[in-house]
XYZ file of N, CA and C in Angstrom:
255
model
N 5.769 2.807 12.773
C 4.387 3.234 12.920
C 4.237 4.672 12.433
N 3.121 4.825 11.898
C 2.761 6.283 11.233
C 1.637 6.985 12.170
N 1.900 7.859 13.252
C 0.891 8.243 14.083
C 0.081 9.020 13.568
N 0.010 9.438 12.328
C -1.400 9.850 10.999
C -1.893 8.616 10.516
N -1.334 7.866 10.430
C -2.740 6.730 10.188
C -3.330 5.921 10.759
N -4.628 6.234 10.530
C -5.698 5.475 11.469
C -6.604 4.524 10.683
N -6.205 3.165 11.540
C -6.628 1.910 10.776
C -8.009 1.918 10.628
N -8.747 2.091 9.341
C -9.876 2.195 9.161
C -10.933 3.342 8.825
N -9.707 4.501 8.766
C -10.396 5.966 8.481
C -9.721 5.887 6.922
N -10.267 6.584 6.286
C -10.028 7.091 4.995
C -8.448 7.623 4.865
N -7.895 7.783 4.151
C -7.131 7.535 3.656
C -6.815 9.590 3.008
N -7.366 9.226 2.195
C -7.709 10.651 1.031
C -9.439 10.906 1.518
N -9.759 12.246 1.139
C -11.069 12.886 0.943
C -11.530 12.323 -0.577
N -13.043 11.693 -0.470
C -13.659 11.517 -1.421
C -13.110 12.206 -2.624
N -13.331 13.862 -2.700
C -12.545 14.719 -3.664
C -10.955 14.359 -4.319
N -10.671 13.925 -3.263
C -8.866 13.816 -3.572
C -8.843 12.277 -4.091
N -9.479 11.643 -4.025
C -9.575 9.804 -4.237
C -9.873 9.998 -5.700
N -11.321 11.087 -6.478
C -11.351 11.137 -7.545
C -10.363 12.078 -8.280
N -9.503 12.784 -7.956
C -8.468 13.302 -8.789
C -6.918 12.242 -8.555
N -7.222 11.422 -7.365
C -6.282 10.355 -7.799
C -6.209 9.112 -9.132
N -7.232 9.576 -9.460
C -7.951 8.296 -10.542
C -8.274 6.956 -10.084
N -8.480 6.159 -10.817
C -9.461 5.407 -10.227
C -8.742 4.251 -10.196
N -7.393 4.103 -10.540
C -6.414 2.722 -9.978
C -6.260 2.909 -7.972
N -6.151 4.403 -7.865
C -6.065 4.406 -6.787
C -7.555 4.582 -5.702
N -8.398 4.862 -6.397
C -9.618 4.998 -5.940
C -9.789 3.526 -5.256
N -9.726 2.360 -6.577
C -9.568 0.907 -5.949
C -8.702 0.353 -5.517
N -7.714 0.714 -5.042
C -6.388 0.551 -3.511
C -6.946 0.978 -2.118
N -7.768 2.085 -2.647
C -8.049 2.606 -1.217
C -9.549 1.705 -0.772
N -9.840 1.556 -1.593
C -11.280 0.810 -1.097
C -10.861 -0.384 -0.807
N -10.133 -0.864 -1.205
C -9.130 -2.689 -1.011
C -8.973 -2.663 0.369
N -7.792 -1.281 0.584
C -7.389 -1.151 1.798
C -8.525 -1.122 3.025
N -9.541 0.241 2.529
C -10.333 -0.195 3.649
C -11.223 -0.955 4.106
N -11.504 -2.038 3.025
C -12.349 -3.500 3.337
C -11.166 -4.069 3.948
N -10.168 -4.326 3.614
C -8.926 -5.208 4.426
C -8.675 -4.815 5.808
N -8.844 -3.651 5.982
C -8.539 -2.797 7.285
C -9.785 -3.178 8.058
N -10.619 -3.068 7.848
C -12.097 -3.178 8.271
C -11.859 -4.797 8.891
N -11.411 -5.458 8.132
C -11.400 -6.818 8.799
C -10.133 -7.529 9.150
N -9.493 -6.607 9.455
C -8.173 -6.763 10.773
C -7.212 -6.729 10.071
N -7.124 -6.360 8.608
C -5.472 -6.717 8.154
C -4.735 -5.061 8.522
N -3.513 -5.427 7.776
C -2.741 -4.116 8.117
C -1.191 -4.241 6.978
N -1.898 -4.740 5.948
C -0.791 -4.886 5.112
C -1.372 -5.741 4.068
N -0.689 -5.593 2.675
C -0.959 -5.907 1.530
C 0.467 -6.541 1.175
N 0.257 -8.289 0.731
C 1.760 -8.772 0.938
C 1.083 -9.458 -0.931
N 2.260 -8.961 -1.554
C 2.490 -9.631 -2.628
C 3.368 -10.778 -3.369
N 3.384 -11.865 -4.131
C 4.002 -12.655 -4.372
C 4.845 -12.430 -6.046
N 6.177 -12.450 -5.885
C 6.888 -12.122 -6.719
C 7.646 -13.692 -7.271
N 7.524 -13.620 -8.978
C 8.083 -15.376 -9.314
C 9.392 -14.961 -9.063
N 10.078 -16.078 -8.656
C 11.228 -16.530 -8.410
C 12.051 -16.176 -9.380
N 11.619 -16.514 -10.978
C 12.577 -16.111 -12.059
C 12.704 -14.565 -11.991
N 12.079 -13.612 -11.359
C 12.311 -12.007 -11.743
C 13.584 -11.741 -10.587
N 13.828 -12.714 -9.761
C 14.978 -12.934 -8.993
C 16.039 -13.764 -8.887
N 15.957 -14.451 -9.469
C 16.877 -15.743 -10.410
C 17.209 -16.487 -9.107
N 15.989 -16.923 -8.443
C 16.004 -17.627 -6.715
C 15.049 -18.889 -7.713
N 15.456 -19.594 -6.417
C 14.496 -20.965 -6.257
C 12.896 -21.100 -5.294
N 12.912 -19.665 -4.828
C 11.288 -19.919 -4.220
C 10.994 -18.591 -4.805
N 9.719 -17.983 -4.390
C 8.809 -17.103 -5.126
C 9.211 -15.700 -3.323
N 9.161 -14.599 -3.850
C 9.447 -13.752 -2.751
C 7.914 -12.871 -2.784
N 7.949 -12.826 -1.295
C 7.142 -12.050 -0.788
C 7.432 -10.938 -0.539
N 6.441 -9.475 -0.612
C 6.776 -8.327 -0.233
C 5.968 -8.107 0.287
N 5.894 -7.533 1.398
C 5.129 -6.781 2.854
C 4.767 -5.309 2.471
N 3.084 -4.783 2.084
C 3.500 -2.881 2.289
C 2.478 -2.932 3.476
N 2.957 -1.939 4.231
C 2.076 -1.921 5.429
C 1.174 -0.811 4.813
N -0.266 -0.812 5.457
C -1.039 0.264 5.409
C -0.588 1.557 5.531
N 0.075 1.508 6.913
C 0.478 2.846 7.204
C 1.641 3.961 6.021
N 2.269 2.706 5.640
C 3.059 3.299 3.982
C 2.074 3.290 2.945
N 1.163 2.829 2.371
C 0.172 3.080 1.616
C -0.556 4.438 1.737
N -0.777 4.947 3.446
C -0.573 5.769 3.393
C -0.024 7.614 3.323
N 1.224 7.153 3.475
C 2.084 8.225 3.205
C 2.068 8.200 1.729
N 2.149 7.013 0.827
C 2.298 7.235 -0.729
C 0.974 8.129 -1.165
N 0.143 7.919 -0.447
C -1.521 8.509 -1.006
C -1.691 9.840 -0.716
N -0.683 10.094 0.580
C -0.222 11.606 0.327
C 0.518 12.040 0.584
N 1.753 11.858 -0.078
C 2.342 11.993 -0.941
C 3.828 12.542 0.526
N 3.618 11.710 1.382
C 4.423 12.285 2.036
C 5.785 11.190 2.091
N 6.596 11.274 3.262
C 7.901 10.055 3.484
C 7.273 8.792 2.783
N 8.179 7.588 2.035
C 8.369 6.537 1.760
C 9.282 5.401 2.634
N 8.835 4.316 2.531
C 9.104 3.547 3.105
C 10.132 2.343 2.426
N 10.868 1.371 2.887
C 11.645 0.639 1.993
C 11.149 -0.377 1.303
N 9.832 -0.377 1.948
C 9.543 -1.265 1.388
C 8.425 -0.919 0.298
N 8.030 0.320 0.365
C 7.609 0.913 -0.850
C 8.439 0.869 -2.189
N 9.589 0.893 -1.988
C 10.493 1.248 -2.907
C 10.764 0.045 -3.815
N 10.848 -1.377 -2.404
C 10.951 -2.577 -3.135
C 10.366 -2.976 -4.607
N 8.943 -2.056 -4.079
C 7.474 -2.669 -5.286
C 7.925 -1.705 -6.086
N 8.149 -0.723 -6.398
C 8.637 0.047 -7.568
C 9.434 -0.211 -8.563
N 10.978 -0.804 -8.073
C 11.892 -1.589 -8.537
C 11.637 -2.583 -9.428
N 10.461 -3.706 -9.044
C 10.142 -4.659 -9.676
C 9.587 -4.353 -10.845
């Protein structure tokens, strides 16, 4: 748990969202419509061949690591996962 983030508050200052550019401008707005309606994590589906497996893998980022990446503070492992790929 990240006791700086609060499910459903902003993330970055308006100001800081537009010098993040605008890939991240629309993460954060994702996040806080998702947050807004109870989620708390962004889980992605990875094909099976980029892992030379027989099912498709899932990756978990929690909000609360979304937001340490947004500023720019500790990372998480499972941040790291999605980078790798």
């Amino acid at each position: 748990a990240n006791p700086k983030y609060k499910p459903g508050e902003p993330m970055l200052s308006e100001e800081a969202l537009k010098v993040a550019g605008p890939s991240c401008e629309a993460l954060h707005a994702y996040v806080m419509e998702q947050s807004a309606n109870g989620a708390n994590a962004i889980t992605a589906k990875v094909a099976a061949s980029y892992f030379d497996s027989k099912g498709e893998l899932k990756l978990t980022v929690g909000f609360n690591d979304l937001y340490d990446l947004f500023n720019l503070e500790s990372l998480d492992v499972s941040l790291l996962r999605c980078w790798t790929l």
